[in-house]
PDB file of C-alpha atoms in Angstrom:
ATOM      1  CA  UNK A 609      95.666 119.584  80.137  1.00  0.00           C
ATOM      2  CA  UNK A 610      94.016 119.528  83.903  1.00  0.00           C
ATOM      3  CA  UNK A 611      95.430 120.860  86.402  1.00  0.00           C
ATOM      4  CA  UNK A 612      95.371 119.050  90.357  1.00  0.00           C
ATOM      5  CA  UNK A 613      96.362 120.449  93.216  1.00  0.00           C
ATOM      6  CA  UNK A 614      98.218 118.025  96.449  1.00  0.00           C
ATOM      7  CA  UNK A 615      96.028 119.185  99.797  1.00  0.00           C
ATOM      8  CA  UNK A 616      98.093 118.764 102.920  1.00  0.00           C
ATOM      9  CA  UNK A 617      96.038 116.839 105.425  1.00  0.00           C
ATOM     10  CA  UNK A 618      98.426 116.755 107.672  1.00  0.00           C
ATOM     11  CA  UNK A 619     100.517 118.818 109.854  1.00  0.00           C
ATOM     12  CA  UNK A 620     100.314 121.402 113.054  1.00  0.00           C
ATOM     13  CA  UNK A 621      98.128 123.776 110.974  1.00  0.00           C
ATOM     14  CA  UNK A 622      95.589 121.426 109.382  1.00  0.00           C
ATOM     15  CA  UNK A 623      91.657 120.588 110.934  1.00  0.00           C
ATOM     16  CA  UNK A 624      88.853 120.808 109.781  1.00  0.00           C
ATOM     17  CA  UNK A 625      87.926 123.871 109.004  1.00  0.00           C
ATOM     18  CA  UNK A 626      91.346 124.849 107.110  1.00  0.00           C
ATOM     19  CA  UNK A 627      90.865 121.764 104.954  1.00  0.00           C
ATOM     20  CA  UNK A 628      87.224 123.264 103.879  1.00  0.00           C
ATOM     21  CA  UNK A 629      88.726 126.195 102.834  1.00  0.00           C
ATOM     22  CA  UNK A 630      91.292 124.273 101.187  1.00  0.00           C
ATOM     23  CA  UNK A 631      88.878 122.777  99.254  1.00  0.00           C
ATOM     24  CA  UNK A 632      86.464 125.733  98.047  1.00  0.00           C
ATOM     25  CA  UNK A 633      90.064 127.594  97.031  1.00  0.00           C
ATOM     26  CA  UNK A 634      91.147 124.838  94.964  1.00  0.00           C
ATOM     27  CA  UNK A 635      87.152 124.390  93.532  1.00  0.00           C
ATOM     28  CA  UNK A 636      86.949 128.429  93.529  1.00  0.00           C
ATOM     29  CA  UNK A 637      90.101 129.306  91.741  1.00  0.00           C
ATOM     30  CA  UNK A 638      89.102 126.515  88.753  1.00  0.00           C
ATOM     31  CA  UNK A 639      91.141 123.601  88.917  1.00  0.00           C
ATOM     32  CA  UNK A 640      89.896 120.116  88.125  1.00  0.00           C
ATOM     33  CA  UNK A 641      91.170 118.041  90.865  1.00  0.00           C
ATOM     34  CA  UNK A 642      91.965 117.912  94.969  1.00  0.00           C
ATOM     35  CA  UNK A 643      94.622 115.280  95.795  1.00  0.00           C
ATOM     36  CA  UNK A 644      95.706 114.012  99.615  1.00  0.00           C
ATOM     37  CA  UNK A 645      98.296 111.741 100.788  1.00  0.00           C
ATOM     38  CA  UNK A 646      98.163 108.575 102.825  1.00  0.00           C
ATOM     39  CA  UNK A 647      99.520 107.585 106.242  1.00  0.00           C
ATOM     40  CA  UNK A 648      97.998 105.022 108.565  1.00  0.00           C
ATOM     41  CA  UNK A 649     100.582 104.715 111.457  1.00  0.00           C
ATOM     42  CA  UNK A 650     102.227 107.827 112.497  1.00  0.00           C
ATOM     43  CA  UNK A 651     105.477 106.463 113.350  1.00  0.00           C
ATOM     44  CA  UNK A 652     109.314 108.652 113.955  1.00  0.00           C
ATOM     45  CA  UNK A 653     109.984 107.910 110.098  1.00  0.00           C
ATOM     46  CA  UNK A 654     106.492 109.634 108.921  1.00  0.00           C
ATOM     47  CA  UNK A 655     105.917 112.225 111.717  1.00  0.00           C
ATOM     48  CA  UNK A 656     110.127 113.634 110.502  1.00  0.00           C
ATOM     49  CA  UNK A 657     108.088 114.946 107.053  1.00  0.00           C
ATOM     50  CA  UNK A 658     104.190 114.944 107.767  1.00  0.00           C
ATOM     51  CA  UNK A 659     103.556 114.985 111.385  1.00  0.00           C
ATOM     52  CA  UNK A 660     100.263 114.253 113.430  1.00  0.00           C
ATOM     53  CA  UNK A 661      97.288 115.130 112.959  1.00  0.00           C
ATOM     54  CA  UNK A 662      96.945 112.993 109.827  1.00  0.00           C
ATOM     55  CA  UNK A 663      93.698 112.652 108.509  1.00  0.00           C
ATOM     56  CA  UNK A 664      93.086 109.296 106.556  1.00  0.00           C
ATOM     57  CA  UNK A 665      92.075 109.987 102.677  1.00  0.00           C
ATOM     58  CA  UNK A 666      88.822 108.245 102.509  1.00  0.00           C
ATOM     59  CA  UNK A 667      87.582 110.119 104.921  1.00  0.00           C
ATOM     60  CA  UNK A 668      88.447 113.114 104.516  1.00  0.00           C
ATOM     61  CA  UNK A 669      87.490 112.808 100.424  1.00  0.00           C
ATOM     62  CA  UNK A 670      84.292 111.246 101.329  1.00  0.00           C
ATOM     63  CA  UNK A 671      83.803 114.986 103.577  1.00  0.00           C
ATOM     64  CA  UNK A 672      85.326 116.981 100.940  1.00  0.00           C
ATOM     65  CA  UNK A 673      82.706 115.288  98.193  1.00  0.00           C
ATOM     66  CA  UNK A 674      79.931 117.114 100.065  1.00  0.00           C
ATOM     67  CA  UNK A 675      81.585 120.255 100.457  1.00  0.00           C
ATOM     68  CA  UNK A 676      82.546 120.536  96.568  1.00  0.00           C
ATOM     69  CA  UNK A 677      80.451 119.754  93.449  1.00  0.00           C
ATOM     70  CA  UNK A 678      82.520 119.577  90.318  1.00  0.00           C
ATOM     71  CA  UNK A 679      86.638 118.922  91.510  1.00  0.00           C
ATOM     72  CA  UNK A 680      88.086 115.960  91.378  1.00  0.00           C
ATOM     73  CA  UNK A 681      89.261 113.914  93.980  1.00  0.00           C
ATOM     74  CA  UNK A 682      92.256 111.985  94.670  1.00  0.00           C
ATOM     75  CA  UNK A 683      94.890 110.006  96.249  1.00  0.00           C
ATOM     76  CA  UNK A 684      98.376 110.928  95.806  1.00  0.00           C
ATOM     77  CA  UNK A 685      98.983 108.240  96.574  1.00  0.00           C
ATOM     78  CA  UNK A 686      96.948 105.428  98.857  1.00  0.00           C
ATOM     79  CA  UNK A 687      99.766 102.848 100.118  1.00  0.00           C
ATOM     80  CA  UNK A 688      98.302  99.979  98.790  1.00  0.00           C
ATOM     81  CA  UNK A 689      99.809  97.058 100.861  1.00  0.00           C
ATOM     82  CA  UNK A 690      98.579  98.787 103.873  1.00  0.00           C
ATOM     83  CA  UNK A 691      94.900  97.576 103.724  1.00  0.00           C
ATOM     84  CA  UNK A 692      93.408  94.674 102.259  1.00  0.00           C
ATOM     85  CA  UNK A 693      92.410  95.076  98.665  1.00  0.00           C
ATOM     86  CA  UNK A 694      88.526  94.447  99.323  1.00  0.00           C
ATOM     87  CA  UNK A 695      88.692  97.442 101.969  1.00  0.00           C
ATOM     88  CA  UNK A 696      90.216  99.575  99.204  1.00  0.00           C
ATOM     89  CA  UNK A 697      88.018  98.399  96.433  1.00  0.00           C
ATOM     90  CA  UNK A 698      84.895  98.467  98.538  1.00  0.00           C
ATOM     91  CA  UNK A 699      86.062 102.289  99.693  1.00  0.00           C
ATOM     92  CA  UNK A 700      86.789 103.412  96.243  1.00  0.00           C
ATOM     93  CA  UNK A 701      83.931 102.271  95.032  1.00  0.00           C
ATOM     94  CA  UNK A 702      81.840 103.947  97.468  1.00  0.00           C
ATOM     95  CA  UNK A 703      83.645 106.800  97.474  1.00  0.00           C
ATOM     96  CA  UNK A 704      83.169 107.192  93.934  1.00  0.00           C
ATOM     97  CA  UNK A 705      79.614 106.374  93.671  1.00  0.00           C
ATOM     98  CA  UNK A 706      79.044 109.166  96.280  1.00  0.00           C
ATOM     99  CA  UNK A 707      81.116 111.986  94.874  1.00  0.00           C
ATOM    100  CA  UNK A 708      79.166 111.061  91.662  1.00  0.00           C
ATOM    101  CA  UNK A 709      82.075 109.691  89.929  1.00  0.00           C
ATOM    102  CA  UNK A 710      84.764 112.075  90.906  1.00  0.00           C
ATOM    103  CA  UNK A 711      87.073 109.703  92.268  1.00  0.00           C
ATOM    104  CA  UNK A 712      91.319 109.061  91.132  1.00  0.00           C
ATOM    105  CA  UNK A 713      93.006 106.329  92.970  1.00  0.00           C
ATOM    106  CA  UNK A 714      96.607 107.782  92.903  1.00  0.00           C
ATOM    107  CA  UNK A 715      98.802 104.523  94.514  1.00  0.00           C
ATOM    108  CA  UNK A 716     102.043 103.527  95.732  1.00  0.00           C
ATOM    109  CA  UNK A 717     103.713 100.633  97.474  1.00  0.00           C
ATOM    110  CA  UNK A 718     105.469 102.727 100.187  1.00  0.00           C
ATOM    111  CA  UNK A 719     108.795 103.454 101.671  1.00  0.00           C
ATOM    112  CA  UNK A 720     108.215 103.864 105.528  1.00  0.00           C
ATOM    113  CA  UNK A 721     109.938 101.011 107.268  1.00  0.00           C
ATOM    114  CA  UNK A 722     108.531 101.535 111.016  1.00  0.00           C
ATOM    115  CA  UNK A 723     105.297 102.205 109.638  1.00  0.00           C
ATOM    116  CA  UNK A 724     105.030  99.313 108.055  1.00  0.00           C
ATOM    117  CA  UNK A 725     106.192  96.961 111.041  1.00  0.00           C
ATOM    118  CA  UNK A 726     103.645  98.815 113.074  1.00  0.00           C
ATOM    119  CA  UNK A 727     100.972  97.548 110.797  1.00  0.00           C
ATOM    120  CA  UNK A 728     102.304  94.510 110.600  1.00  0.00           C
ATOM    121  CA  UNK A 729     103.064  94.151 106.914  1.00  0.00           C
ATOM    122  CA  UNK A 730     106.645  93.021 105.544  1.00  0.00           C
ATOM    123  CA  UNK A 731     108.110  96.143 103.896  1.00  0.00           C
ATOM    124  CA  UNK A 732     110.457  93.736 101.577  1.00  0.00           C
ATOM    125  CA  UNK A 733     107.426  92.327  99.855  1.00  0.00           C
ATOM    126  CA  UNK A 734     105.931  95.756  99.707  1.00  0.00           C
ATOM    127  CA  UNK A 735     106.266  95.674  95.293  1.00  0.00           C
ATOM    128  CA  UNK A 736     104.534  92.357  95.187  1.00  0.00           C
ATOM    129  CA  UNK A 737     101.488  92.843  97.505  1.00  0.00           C
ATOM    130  CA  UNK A 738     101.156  96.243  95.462  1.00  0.00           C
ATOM    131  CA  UNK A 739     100.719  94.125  92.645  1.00  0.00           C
ATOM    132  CA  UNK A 740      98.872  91.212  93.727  1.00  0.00           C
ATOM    133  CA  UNK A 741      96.095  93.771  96.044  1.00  0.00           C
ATOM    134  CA  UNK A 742      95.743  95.868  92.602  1.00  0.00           C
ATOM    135  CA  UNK A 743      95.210  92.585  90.687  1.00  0.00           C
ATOM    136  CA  UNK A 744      92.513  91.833  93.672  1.00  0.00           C
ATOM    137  CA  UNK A 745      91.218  95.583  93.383  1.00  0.00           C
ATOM    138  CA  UNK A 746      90.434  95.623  89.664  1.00  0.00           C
ATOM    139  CA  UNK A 747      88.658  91.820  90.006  1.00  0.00           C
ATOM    140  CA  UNK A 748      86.481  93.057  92.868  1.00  0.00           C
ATOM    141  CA  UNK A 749      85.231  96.206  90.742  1.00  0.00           C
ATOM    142  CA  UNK A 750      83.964  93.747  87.782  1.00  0.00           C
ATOM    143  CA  UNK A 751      81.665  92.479  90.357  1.00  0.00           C
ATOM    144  CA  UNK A 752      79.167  94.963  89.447  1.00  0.00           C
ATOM    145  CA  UNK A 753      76.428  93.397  91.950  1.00  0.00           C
ATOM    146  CA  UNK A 754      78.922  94.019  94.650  1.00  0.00           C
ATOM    147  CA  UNK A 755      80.797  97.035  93.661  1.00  0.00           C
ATOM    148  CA  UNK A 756      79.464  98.705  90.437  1.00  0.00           C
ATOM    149  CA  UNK A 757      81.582 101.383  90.686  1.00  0.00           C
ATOM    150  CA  UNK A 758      81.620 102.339  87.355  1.00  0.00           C
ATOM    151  CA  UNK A 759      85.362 103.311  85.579  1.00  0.00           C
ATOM    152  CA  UNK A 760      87.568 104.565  88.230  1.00  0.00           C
ATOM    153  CA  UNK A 761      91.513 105.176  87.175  1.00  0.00           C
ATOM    154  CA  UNK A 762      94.606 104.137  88.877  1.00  0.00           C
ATOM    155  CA  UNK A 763      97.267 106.228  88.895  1.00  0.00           C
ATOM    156  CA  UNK A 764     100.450 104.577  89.700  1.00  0.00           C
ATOM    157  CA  UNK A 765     103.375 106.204  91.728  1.00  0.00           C
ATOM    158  CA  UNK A 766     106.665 105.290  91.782  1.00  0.00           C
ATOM    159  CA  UNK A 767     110.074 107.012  89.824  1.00  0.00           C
ATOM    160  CA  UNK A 768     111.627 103.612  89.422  1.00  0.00           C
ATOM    161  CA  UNK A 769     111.238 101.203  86.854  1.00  0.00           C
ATOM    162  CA  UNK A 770     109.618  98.950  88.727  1.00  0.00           C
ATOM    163  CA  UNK A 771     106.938 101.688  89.109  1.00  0.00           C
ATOM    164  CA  UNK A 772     106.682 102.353  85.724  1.00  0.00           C
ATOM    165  CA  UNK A 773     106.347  98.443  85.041  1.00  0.00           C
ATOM    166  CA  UNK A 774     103.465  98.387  87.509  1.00  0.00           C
ATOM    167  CA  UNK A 775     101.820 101.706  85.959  1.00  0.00           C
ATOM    168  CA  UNK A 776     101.965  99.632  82.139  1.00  0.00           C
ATOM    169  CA  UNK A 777     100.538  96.840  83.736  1.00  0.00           C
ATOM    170  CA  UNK A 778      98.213  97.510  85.722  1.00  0.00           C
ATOM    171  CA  UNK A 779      97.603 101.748  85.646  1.00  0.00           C
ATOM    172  CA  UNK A 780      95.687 103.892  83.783  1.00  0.00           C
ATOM    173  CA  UNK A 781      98.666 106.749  84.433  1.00  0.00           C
ATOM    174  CA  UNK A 782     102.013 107.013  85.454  1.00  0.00           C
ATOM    175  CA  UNK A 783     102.284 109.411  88.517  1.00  0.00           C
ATOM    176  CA  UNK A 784     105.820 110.298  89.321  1.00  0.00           C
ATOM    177  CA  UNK A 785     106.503 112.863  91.909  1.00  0.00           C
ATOM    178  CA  UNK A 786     108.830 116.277  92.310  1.00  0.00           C
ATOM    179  CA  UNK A 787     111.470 115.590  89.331  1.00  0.00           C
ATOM    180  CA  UNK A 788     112.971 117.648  87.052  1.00  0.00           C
ATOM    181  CA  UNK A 789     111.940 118.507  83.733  1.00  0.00           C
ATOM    182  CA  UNK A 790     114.969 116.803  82.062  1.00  0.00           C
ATOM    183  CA  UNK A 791     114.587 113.456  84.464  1.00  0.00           C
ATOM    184  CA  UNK A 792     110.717 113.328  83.561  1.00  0.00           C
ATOM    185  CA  UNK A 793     111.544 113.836  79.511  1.00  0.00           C
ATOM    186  CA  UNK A 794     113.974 110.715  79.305  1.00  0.00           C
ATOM    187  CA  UNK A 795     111.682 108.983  81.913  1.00  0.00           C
ATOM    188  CA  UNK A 796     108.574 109.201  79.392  1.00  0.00           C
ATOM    189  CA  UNK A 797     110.988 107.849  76.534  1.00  0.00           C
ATOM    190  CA  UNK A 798     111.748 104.930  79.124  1.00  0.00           C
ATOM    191  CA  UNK A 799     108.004 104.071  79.910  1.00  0.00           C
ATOM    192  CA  UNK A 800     107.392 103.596  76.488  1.00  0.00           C
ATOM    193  CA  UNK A 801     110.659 101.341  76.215  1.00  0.00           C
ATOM    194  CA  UNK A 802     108.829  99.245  78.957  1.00  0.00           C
ATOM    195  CA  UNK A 803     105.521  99.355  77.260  1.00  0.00           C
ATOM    196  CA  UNK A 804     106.619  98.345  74.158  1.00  0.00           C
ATOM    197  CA  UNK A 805     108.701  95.595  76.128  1.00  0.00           C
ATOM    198  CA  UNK A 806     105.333  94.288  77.639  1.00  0.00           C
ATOM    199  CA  UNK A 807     103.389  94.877  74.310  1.00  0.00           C
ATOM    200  CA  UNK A 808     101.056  97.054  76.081  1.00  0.00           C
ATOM    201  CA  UNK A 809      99.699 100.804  75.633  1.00  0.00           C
ATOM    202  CA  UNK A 810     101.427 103.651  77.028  1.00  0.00           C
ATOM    203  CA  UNK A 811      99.496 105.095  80.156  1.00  0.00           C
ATOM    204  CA  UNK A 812      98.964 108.621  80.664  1.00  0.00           C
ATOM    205  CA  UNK A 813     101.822 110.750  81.786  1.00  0.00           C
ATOM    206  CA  UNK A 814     100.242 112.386  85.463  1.00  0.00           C
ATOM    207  CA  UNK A 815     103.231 113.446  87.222  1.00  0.00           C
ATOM    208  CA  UNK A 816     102.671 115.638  90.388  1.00  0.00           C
ATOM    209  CA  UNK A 817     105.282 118.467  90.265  1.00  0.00           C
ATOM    210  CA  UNK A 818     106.218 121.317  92.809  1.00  0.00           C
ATOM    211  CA  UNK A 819     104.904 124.809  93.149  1.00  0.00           C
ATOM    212  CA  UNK A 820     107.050 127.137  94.550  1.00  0.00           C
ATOM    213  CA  UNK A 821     107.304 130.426  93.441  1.00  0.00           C
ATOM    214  CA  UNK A 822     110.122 132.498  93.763  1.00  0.00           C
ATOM    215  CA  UNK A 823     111.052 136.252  93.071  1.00  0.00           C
ATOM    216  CA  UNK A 824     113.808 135.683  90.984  1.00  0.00           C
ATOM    217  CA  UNK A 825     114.762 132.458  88.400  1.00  0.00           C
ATOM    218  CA  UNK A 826     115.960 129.164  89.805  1.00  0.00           C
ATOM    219  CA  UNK A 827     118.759 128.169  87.924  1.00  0.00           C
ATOM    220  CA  UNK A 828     120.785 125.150  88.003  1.00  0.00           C
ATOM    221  CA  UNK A 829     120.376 121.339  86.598  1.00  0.00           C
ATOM    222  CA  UNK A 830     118.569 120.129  89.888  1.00  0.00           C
ATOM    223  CA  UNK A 831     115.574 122.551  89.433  1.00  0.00           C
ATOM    224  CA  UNK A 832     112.520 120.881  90.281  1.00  0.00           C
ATOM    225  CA  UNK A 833     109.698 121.195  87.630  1.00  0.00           C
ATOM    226  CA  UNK A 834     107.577 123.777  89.285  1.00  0.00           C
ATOM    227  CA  UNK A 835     109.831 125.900  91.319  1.00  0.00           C
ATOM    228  CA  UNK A 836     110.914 129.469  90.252  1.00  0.00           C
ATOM    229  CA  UNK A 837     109.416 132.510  88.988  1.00  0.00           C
ATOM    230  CA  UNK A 838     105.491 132.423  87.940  1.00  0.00           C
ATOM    231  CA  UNK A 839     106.783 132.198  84.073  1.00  0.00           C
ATOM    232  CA  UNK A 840     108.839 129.587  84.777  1.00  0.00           C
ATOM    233  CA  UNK A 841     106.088 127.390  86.429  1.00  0.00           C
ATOM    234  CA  UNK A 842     103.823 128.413  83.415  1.00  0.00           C
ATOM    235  CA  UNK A 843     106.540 127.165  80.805  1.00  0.00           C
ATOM    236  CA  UNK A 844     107.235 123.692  82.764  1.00  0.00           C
ATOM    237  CA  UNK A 845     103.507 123.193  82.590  1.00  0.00           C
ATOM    238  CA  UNK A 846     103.945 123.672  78.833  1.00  0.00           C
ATOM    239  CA  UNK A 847     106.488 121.564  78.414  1.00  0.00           C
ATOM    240  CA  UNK A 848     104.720 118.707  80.289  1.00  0.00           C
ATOM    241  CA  UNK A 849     101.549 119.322  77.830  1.00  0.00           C
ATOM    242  CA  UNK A 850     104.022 118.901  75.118  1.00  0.00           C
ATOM    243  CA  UNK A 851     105.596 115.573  76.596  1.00  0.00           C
ATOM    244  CA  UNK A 852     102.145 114.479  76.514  1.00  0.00           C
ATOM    245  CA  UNK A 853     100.622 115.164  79.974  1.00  0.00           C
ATOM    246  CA  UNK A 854      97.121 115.189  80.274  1.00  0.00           C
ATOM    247  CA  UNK A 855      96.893 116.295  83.910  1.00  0.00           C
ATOM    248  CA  UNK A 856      99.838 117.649  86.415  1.00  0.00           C
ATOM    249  CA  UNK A 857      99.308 117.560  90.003  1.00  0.00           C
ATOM    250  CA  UNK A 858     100.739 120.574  91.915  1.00  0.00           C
ATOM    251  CA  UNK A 859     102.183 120.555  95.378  1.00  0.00           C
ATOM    252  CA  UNK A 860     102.714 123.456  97.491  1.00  0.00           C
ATOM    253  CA  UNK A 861     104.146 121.856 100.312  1.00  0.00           C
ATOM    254  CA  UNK A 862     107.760 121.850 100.542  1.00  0.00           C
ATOM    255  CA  UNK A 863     109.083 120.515 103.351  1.00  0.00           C
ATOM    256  CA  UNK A 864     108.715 122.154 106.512  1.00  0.00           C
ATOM    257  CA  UNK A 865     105.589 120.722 108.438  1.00  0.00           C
ATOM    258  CA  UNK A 866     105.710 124.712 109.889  1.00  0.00           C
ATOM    259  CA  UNK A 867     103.589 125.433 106.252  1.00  0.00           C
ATOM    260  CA  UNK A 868     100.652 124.133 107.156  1.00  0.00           C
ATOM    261  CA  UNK A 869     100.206 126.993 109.903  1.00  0.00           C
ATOM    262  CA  UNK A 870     100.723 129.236 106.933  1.00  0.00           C
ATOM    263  CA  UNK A 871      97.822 127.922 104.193  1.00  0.00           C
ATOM    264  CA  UNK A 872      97.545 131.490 103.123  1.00  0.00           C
ATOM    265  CA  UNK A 873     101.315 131.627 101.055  1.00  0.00           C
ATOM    266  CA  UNK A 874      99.961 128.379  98.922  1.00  0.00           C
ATOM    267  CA  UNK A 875      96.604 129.981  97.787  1.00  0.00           C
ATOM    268  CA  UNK A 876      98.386 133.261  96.655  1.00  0.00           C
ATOM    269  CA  UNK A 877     100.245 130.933  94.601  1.00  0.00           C
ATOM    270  CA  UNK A 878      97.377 128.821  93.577  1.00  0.00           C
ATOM    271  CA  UNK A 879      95.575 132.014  92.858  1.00  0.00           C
ATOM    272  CA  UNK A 880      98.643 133.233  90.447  1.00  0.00           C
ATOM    273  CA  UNK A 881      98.628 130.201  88.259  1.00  0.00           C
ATOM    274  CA  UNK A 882      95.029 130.311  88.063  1.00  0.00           C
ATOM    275  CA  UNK A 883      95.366 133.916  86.535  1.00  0.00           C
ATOM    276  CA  UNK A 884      97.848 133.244  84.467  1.00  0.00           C
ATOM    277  CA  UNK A 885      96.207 130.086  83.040  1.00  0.00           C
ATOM    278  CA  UNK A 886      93.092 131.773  82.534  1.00  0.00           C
ATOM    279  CA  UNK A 887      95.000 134.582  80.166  1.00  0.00           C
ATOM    280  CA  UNK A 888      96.437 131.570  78.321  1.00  0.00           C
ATOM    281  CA  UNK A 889      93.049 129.665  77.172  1.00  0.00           C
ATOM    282  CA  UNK A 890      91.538 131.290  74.025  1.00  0.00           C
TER     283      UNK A 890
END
């Protein structure tokens, strides 16, 4: 199972130089993929949780590519209805052929209202212009003269079952984000429900999951998958191996944009799950 990390490009404490090292911690400690987030307008609703400055993901992946040589590199997740599809297929594409095929389009269809006005795109038909721009992505990439991009997977967001419809449909994984481990177990039983429903296969299970580590257990039936002690981390990423995830995306940002001024406290704990992954392999 691969291992991702969630790279906050956002917030009081992020530039340029802090998302570098960023990057050559995540490629330096081992792990196989670098994900950021997506925000285009940074209106009251998105600057509450991930304030200014905001820098946009194809960007700042297309910079990371030439900083790094062997991570991954990802969207978790590009809100899809924001752009037209040929901008994101054409980016993708590029972004991918550049990086030398490093590329995971992690996508969503959104949930911030003003943000959406501001762009001009009506949030009530944000599910079907997910669906109809992915449709319009994945024709525009068998255009090889055009695009060529070569095999580049979707992940699709969204806890709902309407996500999980959209991940059967038209993902290569389902990505569902920060749930516990008991929500994500009878969640897998209910994508297959729905892919059996559709008469399709059963995507990948990708589900990005906290990291927080704490001194002493979390307890209680709302733990988040990934918070607690270092062994308790370790033994949710076992269990997600066992439900049949192939990669889990960790995020050490919590909440408070304040974190990003701190970049140091999410390494250490980057650096303690590397160490403790490396005494697990053979």
């Amino acid at each position: 199972m691969q291992i991702g990390i969630n790279v906050p490009n956002f917030g009081p404490g992020t530039d340029p130089a802090t998302l570098r090292q960023w990057a050559q911690t995540v490629e330096g400690l081992g792990f196989d993929l670098l994900m950021v987030s997506d925000h285009v307008a940074i209106t009251p609703d998105v600057a509450e949780q991930y304030p200014a400055p905001f820098y946009e993901p194809f960007t700042t992946l297309a910079w990371l590519a030439g900083i790094t040589s062997t991570v991954r590199l990802g969207t978790t997740v590009l809100i899809v209805p924001y752009r037209h599809p040929l901008l994101i297929a054409r980016m993708a594409a590029n972004l991918h052929q550049l990086s030398g095929g490093r590329l995971v389009l992690g996508v969503a269809s959104g949930w911030a209202r003003q943000e959406f006005e501001a762009l001009g795109v009506p949030f009530e038909r944000r599910g079907p212009l997910t669906d109809e721009h992915l449709r319009a992505v994945r024709e525009a990439w068998k255009n090889e003269g055009d695009y060529g991009p070569g095999p580049i997977p979707i992940w699709v967001g969204g806890n709902s079952d309407a996500g999980m419809r959209r991940a059967v449909r038209l993902g290569e994984a389902w990505h569902p984000l920060r749930r516990t481990i008991p929500w994500l177990r009878d969640a897998v039983d209910r994508l297959k429900a729905i892919a059996d429903a559709e008469g399709r296969a059963v995507p990948a299970l990708a589900p990005r999951i906290m990291l927080r580590i704490t001194g002493t257990p979390v307890t209680g039936a709302e733990r988040r998958a990934g918070e607690g002690t270092i062994e308790q981390i370790m033994d949710d990423l076992d269990r997600l191996r066992a439900m049949g995830a192939d990669t889990v995306v960790l995020d050490p940002f919590d909440s408070d944009p304040e974190e990003t001024r701190h970049p140091e406290t999410a390494w250490h704990a980057l650096a303690a799950v590397a160490a403790h992954r490396e005494r697990k392999l053979p």
